[in-house]
């Protein structure tokens, strides 16, 4: 049973903006991210879930320093595309289990989420790729998350 | 201006399940993914956006073959955690722009989303990592998406 997890990554310079109830039609994602790129704002994570009744939310993360300008740009777009409103938050952190080939073996996400549950850490957002399972959590819980995930995945501190 | 995009990846064996209106509290993600892992079901992409009013949706993708069993497991969990319902869909595809260091340079997501807009392809879900910007779209549009993204990012066919 090869442990495919190579390490735990975390980032505490995380602020998020959610554009709430965007119309789910072609061109909306472009309408939000083209102005941000033109303003020179680097977007880290982007999350959009499947829409229900033709509306969905679109969330992205930026550094704390970029948040004020990102909010300014996004508020204008929110009006223009007819989304309901945009909300933002700071005090977040990104925690990731990093590995290879995790998707072909069930259980890594389950294991990560069960550790978070045992530590009573609320998972605010989830996004995955073949090599990473990433959760957004409260910044205040990131040390606990790093510690429990190292323990759960049998990693030495610093991996 | 180095083109950091290495290629376009796509996958047409994509079915999704969304657990609608899950309570946003510790343990809910574990409650969904532990039973799936125990049933030996490989989950590919997981997406959860930030909650509004303490509820959010949790979506994951599986292969078409695994969908019936995944639905069976998930429907039981949906009841148990007090989520509103679970919905599923087939006929989807995953399309990704693959590159390195994209997040430190604004514009790659904007470029991808603008190509989708120009081709009038609706983006149903978005998830990102440092090396990939992934969109879930209709399976029927995947050939168009692959073609326009190759063109937009200056890639030869097959990259
Ligand atoms: C919501 C947004 O992603 C929209 N579906 C688009 O294609 O741009
Ligand atoms: C919704 C789900 O992710 C929940 N917040 C949890 O921590 O399990």
Short mmCIF file of C-alpha atoms and ligand atoms in Angstrom, two decimals:
data_model
loop_
_atom_site.label_atom_id
_atom_site.label_comp_id
_atom_site.label_asym_id
_atom_site.label_seq_id
_atom_site.Cartn_x
_atom_site.Cartn_y
_atom_site.Cartn_z
CA UNK A 1 0.00 0.00 0.00
CA UNK A 2 2.13 2.83 -1.28
CA UNK A 3 1.53 6.18 0.40
CA UNK A 4 1.09 8.43 -2.62
CA UNK A 5 1.04 11.61 -0.57
CA UNK A 6 4.27 13.60 -0.86
CA UNK A 7 3.46 16.54 1.40
CA UNK A 8 1.11 19.10 2.89
CA UNK A 9 1.14 22.64 1.47
CA UNK A 10 -0.43 25.69 3.03
CA UNK A 11 -0.80 29.38 2.24
CA UNK A 12 -2.08 31.98 4.69
CA UNK A 13 -2.13 35.00 2.39
CA UNK A 14 -5.62 34.21 1.11
CA UNK A 15 -8.55 36.55 0.59
CA UNK A 16 -11.65 35.61 -1.38
CA UNK A 17 -14.29 37.33 -3.46
CA UNK A 18 -17.56 35.59 -4.35
CA UNK A 19 -19.75 36.97 -7.12
CA UNK A 20 -23.15 35.75 -5.95
CA UNK A 21 -25.84 34.50 -8.32
CA UNK A 22 -24.21 35.10 -11.68
CA UNK A 23 -26.26 34.23 -14.76
CA UNK A 24 -25.01 30.88 -16.03
CA UNK A 25 -24.47 31.80 -19.67
CA UNK A 26 -21.45 32.04 -22.00
CA UNK A 27 -19.32 35.13 -21.49
CA UNK A 28 -19.91 35.67 -17.79
CA UNK A 29 -16.63 34.15 -16.62
CA UNK A 30 -14.77 36.22 -19.24
CA UNK A 31 -16.60 39.36 -18.05
CA UNK A 32 -15.21 38.84 -14.54
CA UNK A 33 -11.66 37.73 -15.28
CA UNK A 34 -10.68 39.88 -18.25
CA UNK A 35 -10.97 43.16 -16.24
CA UNK A 36 -9.04 41.59 -13.35
CA UNK A 37 -6.24 40.58 -15.70
CA UNK A 38 -6.25 44.04 -17.30
CA UNK A 39 -5.88 45.54 -13.81
CA UNK A 40 -2.80 43.33 -13.33
CA UNK A 41 -4.38 41.35 -10.48
CA UNK A 42 -3.11 37.78 -10.08
CA UNK A 43 -5.93 35.39 -9.31
CA UNK A 44 -4.92 32.22 -7.44
CA UNK A 45 -7.82 29.79 -7.08
CA UNK A 46 -11.07 29.96 -9.06
CA UNK A 47 -14.11 27.92 -8.03
CA UNK A 48 -17.46 27.69 -9.75
CA UNK A 49 -19.91 24.92 -8.91
CA UNK A 50 -22.66 23.66 -11.21
CA UNK A 51 -25.62 25.98 -11.47
CA UNK A 52 -29.07 25.32 -10.06
CA UNK A 53 -31.90 27.14 -11.87
CA UNK A 54 -29.48 28.95 -14.22
CA UNK A 55 -27.56 30.77 -11.48
CA UNK A 56 -24.32 29.94 -9.78
CA UNK A 57 -21.67 31.63 -7.67
CA UNK A 58 -18.15 32.37 -8.87
CA UNK A 59 -15.40 32.64 -6.27
CA UNK A 60 -11.74 33.47 -6.65
CA UNK A 61 -8.86 34.11 -4.27
CA UNK A 62 -6.22 36.85 -4.31
CA UNK A 63 -3.55 38.01 -1.87
CA UNK A 64 -4.59 40.30 0.96
CA UNK A 65 -2.73 43.22 -0.67
CA UNK A 66 -4.64 42.84 -3.93
CA UNK A 67 -8.06 42.56 -2.29
CA UNK A 68 -9.09 46.24 -2.28
CA UNK A 69 -8.36 46.68 -5.99
CA UNK A 70 -9.92 43.31 -6.82
CA UNK A 71 -13.11 44.31 -4.98
CA UNK A 72 -13.22 47.61 -6.86
CA UNK A 73 -12.94 45.88 -10.25
CA UNK A 74 -15.36 43.11 -9.32
CA UNK A 75 -18.07 45.37 -7.96
CA UNK A 76 -18.29 47.13 -11.32
CA UNK A 77 -18.50 43.82 -13.17
CA UNK A 78 -21.12 42.50 -10.73
CA UNK A 79 -23.42 45.35 -11.73
CA UNK A 80 -22.72 44.94 -15.41
CA UNK A 81 -23.44 41.21 -15.64
CA UNK A 82 -26.53 41.38 -13.46
CA UNK A 83 -25.19 39.24 -10.65
CA UNK A 84 -26.86 39.73 -7.27
CA UNK A 85 -23.86 41.12 -5.33
CA UNK A 86 -20.25 40.41 -4.54
CA UNK A 87 -18.93 39.51 -1.08
CA UNK A 88 -15.39 39.22 0.16
CA UNK A 89 -13.54 37.75 3.11
CA UNK A 90 -10.06 37.72 4.60
CA UNK A 91 -8.65 35.52 7.36
CA UNK A 92 -8.54 32.45 5.18
CA UNK A 93 -5.91 29.86 4.42
CA UNK A 94 -5.40 27.25 1.73
CA UNK A 95 -4.40 23.76 2.84
CA UNK A 96 -3.52 21.03 0.35
CA UNK A 97 -2.63 17.38 0.34
CA UNK A 98 -0.08 16.98 -2.45
CA UNK A 99 0.55 13.64 -4.10
CA UNK A 100 0.75 11.75 -7.37
CA UNK A 101 -1.83 9.41 -8.84
CA UNK A 102 -4.28 10.06 -6.03
CA UNK A 103 -7.30 10.12 -8.30
CA UNK A 104 -6.88 6.52 -9.44
CA UNK A 105 -6.94 5.30 -5.83
CA UNK A 106 -10.06 6.04 -3.81
CA UNK A 107 -9.68 7.35 -0.33
CA UNK A 108 -7.28 10.29 -0.22
CA UNK A 109 -9.99 12.94 -0.20
CA UNK A 110 -11.98 10.88 2.32
CA UNK A 111 -8.90 10.67 4.55
CA UNK A 112 -8.22 14.41 4.33
CA UNK A 113 -11.84 15.32 5.04
CA UNK A 114 -12.04 12.89 7.95
CA UNK A 115 -8.95 14.49 9.55
CA UNK A 116 -10.56 17.91 9.21
CA UNK A 117 -13.73 16.52 10.80
CA UNK A 118 -11.82 14.99 13.71
CA UNK A 119 -10.08 18.35 14.32
CA UNK A 120 -13.46 20.10 13.98
CA UNK A 121 -12.13 22.31 11.18
CA UNK A 122 -14.80 23.58 8.81
CA UNK A 123 -14.02 23.19 5.12
CA UNK A 124 -15.20 26.37 3.38
CA UNK A 125 -14.28 25.48 -0.22
CA UNK A 126 -12.85 22.46 -2.02
CA UNK A 127 -11.00 22.23 -5.29
CA UNK A 128 -8.94 19.35 -6.69
CA UNK A 129 -6.47 18.41 -9.40
CA UNK A 130 -4.67 15.13 -10.12
CA UNK A 131 -1.90 16.06 -7.72
CA UNK A 132 -3.65 18.20 -5.10
CA UNK A 133 -6.71 18.18 -2.88
CA UNK A 134 -7.14 21.78 -1.69
CA UNK A 135 -9.40 23.11 1.05
CA UNK A 136 -9.99 26.73 2.04
CA UNK A 137 -10.36 27.02 5.81
CA UNK A 138 -10.13 29.69 8.45
CA UNK A 139 -6.61 31.09 8.81
CA UNK A 140 -6.83 30.53 12.56
CA UNK A 141 -7.09 26.76 12.07
CA UNK A 142 -4.25 26.28 9.59
CA UNK A 143 -1.65 25.15 12.15
CA UNK A 144 -4.03 22.49 13.46
CA UNK A 145 -4.81 21.40 9.89
CA UNK A 146 -1.12 21.07 8.98
CA UNK A 147 -0.46 19.06 12.13
CA UNK A 148 -3.38 16.63 11.78
CA UNK A 149 -2.73 16.06 8.09
CA UNK A 150 0.95 15.30 8.67
CA UNK A 151 -0.13 12.79 11.31
CA UNK A 152 -2.91 11.27 9.20
CA UNK A 153 -0.72 10.80 6.15
CA UNK A 154 2.33 9.61 8.07
CA UNK A 155 4.56 12.51 7.08
CA UNK A 156 7.45 14.01 8.99
CA UNK A 157 7.12 17.70 9.87
CA UNK A 158 8.33 19.78 6.91
CA UNK A 159 6.98 17.44 4.20
CA UNK B 1 6.44 37.19 -23.18
CA UNK B 2 6.92 33.50 -22.58
CA UNK B 3 3.91 31.34 -23.38
CA UNK B 4 3.60 29.33 -20.20
CA UNK B 5 0.90 27.04 -21.57
CA UNK B 6 2.19 23.57 -22.40
CA UNK B 7 -0.99 21.95 -23.69
CA UNK B 8 -4.72 21.40 -23.65
CA UNK B 9 -6.09 18.30 -21.91
CA UNK B 10 -9.59 16.91 -22.21
CA UNK B 11 -11.59 14.00 -20.82
CA UNK B 12 -14.99 12.96 -22.10
CA UNK B 13 -15.75 10.21 -19.61
CA UNK B 14 -17.24 12.63 -17.10
CA UNK B 15 -20.43 12.29 -15.06
CA UNK B 16 -21.25 14.54 -12.11
CA UNK B 17 -23.22 14.33 -8.89
CA UNK B 18 -24.16 17.46 -6.95
CA UNK B 19 -25.34 17.20 -3.36
CA UNK B 20 -27.55 20.27 -3.13
CA UNK B 21 -27.76 22.46 -0.03
CA UNK B 22 -25.50 20.58 2.36
CA UNK B 23 -25.16 22.02 5.87
CA UNK B 24 -21.85 23.86 6.01
CA UNK B 25 -20.43 22.32 9.17
CA UNK B 26 -17.45 20.08 10.00
CA UNK B 27 -17.89 16.43 9.06
CA UNK B 28 -20.19 16.84 6.08
CA UNK B 29 -17.49 16.39 3.42
CA UNK B 30 -16.23 13.31 5.28
CA UNK B 31 -19.79 11.94 5.43
CA UNK B 32 -20.01 12.09 1.62
CA UNK B 33 -16.55 10.87 0.61
CA UNK B 34 -15.81 8.16 3.18
CA UNK B 35 -18.71 5.94 1.96
CA UNK B 36 -17.70 6.53 -1.67
CA UNK B 37 -14.13 5.44 -0.90
CA UNK B 38 -15.42 2.42 1.03
CA UNK B 39 -17.47 1.48 -2.05
CA UNK B 40 -14.25 1.61 -4.09
CA UNK B 41 -15.47 4.50 -6.24
CA UNK B 42 -12.72 6.74 -7.64
CA UNK B 43 -13.70 10.39 -7.48
CA UNK B 44 -11.97 12.66 -10.01
CA UNK B 45 -12.83 16.32 -9.45
CA UNK B 46 -14.39 17.73 -6.27
CA UNK B 47 -15.83 21.26 -6.20
CA UNK B 48 -17.36 23.09 -3.28
CA UNK B 49 -17.90 26.84 -3.36
CA UNK B 50 -18.15 29.10 -0.33
CA UNK B 51 -21.46 28.85 1.50
CA UNK B 52 -24.11 31.51 1.61
CA UNK B 53 -26.38 31.36 4.68
CA UNK B 54 -24.71 28.21 6.02
CA UNK B 55 -25.52 26.02 3.00
CA UNK B 56 -23.49 25.13 -0.02
CA UNK B 57 -23.46 22.54 -2.79
CA UNK B 58 -20.87 19.80 -3.12
CA UNK B 59 -20.18 18.38 -6.57
CA UNK B 60 -17.88 15.59 -7.65
CA UNK B 61 -17.21 13.78 -10.91
CA UNK B 62 -16.86 10.06 -11.62
CA UNK B 63 -16.66 7.95 -14.77
CA UNK B 64 -19.87 7.07 -16.55
CA UNK B 65 -19.52 3.41 -15.47
CA UNK B 66 -19.27 4.35 -11.79
CA UNK B 67 -22.23 6.73 -11.85
CA UNK B 68 -25.05 4.30 -10.90
CA UNK B 69 -23.19 3.03 -7.85
CA UNK B 70 -22.05 6.54 -6.90
CA UNK B 71 -25.66 7.77 -7.05
CA UNK B 72 -26.79 4.88 -4.85
CA UNK B 73 -24.18 5.66 -2.18
CA UNK B 74 -24.72 9.42 -2.38
CA UNK B 75 -28.51 9.29 -2.13
CA UNK B 76 -28.22 7.51 1.22
CA UNK B 77 -25.73 10.08 2.50
CA UNK B 78 -27.88 12.96 1.25
CA UNK B 79 -30.69 11.79 3.52
CA UNK B 80 -28.41 11.21 6.46
CA UNK B 81 -26.72 14.64 6.44
CA UNK B 82 -29.93 16.54 5.83
CA UNK B 83 -28.98 17.92 2.43
CA UNK B 84 -31.87 18.92 0.19
CA UNK B 85 -31.35 16.37 -2.62
CA UNK B 86 -28.72 15.02 -4.97
CA UNK B 87 -28.74 15.51 -8.75
CA UNK B 88 -26.60 13.90 -11.39
CA UNK B 89 -25.69 14.48 -15.03
CA UNK B 90 -23.85 12.77 -17.86
CA UNK B 91 -22.79 14.13 -21.23
CA UNK B 92 -20.07 16.27 -19.74
CA UNK B 93 -16.41 16.80 -20.54
CA UNK B 94 -13.44 18.25 -18.71
CA UNK B 95 -11.23 20.70 -20.64
CA UNK B 96 -8.02 22.07 -19.15
CA UNK B 97 -5.32 24.55 -20.03
CA UNK B 98 -2.10 23.05 -18.66
CA UNK B 99 0.91 25.19 -17.92
CA UNK B 100 3.52 26.16 -15.33
CA UNK B 101 3.61 29.30 -13.24
CA UNK B 102 0.32 30.55 -14.64
CA UNK B 103 -0.91 31.88 -11.33
CA UNK B 104 1.89 34.41 -10.96
CA UNK B 105 1.04 35.96 -14.33
CA UNK B 106 -2.45 37.41 -14.73
CA UNK B 107 -4.38 36.60 -17.85
CA UNK B 108 -4.39 32.86 -18.54
CA UNK B 109 -7.81 32.23 -17.05
CA UNK B 110 -9.14 35.38 -18.74
CA UNK B 111 -7.78 34.14 -22.08
CA UNK B 112 -9.31 30.68 -21.64
CA UNK B 113 -12.69 32.06 -20.61
CA UNK B 114 -12.69 34.56 -23.47
CA UNK B 115 -12.09 31.76 -25.99
CA UNK B 116 -15.01 29.83 -24.53
CA UNK B 117 -17.14 32.96 -24.79
CA UNK B 118 -16.18 33.54 -28.41
CA UNK B 119 -17.08 29.93 -29.24
CA UNK B 120 -20.30 30.34 -27.23
CA UNK B 121 -19.44 27.39 -25.01
CA UNK B 122 -21.04 27.54 -21.57
CA UNK B 123 -18.69 26.90 -18.66
CA UNK B 124 -20.58 24.74 -16.15
CA UNK B 125 -17.91 24.42 -13.46
CA UNK B 126 -14.44 25.84 -12.86
CA UNK B 127 -11.60 24.53 -10.76
CA UNK B 128 -7.94 25.52 -10.78
CA UNK B 129 -4.51 24.50 -9.54
CA UNK B 130 -1.07 26.06 -10.12
CA UNK B 131 -0.63 24.08 -13.31
CA UNK B 132 -4.19 23.71 -14.60
CA UNK B 133 -7.31 25.74 -15.29
CA UNK B 134 -10.14 23.23 -15.69
CA UNK B 135 -13.65 23.79 -16.98
CA UNK B 136 -16.53 21.32 -17.11
CA UNK B 137 -18.55 21.81 -20.30
CA UNK B 138 -21.02 19.88 -22.38
CA UNK B 139 -19.45 16.81 -24.00
CA UNK B 140 -20.89 17.90 -27.35
CA UNK B 141 -18.74 21.05 -27.32
CA UNK B 142 -15.41 19.50 -26.37
CA UNK B 143 -14.01 19.31 -29.91
CA UNK B 144 -14.75 23.01 -30.45
CA UNK B 145 -13.19 23.84 -27.10
CA UNK B 146 -10.00 21.90 -27.88
CA UNK B 147 -9.74 23.60 -31.26
CA UNK B 148 -10.28 27.18 -30.06
CA UNK B 149 -7.94 26.76 -27.11
CA UNK B 150 -5.15 25.38 -29.29
CA UNK B 151 -5.62 28.41 -31.54
CA UNK B 152 -5.84 30.93 -28.70
CA UNK B 153 -2.72 29.64 -26.96
CA UNK B 154 -0.72 29.16 -30.14
CA UNK B 155 -0.34 25.41 -29.78
CA UNK B 156 0.06 22.84 -32.52
CA UNK B 157 -2.60 20.12 -32.64
CA UNK B 158 -1.68 17.35 -30.25
CA UNK B 159 -0.20 19.63 -27.58
C1 LIG C 1 -20.89 31.33 -14.91
C2 LIG C 1 -19.97 31.35 -16.09
O1 LIG C 1 -18.93 30.44 -15.94
C3 LIG C 1 -20.69 31.13 -17.42
N1 LIG C 1 -21.32 29.83 -17.45
C4 LIG C 1 -19.69 31.28 -18.56
O2 LIG C 1 -19.61 30.44 -19.40
O3 LIG C 1 -18.99 32.24 -18.64
C1 LIG C 2 -19.66 21.38 3.31
C2 LIG C 2 -18.55 20.64 3.97
O1 LIG C 2 -17.32 20.83 3.28
C3 LIG C 2 -18.36 21.05 5.42
N1 LIG C 2 -18.06 22.45 5.53
C4 LIG C 2 -17.27 20.20 6.05
O2 LIG C 2 -16.36 20.70 6.63
O3 LIG C 2 -17.27 19.01 5.96
#
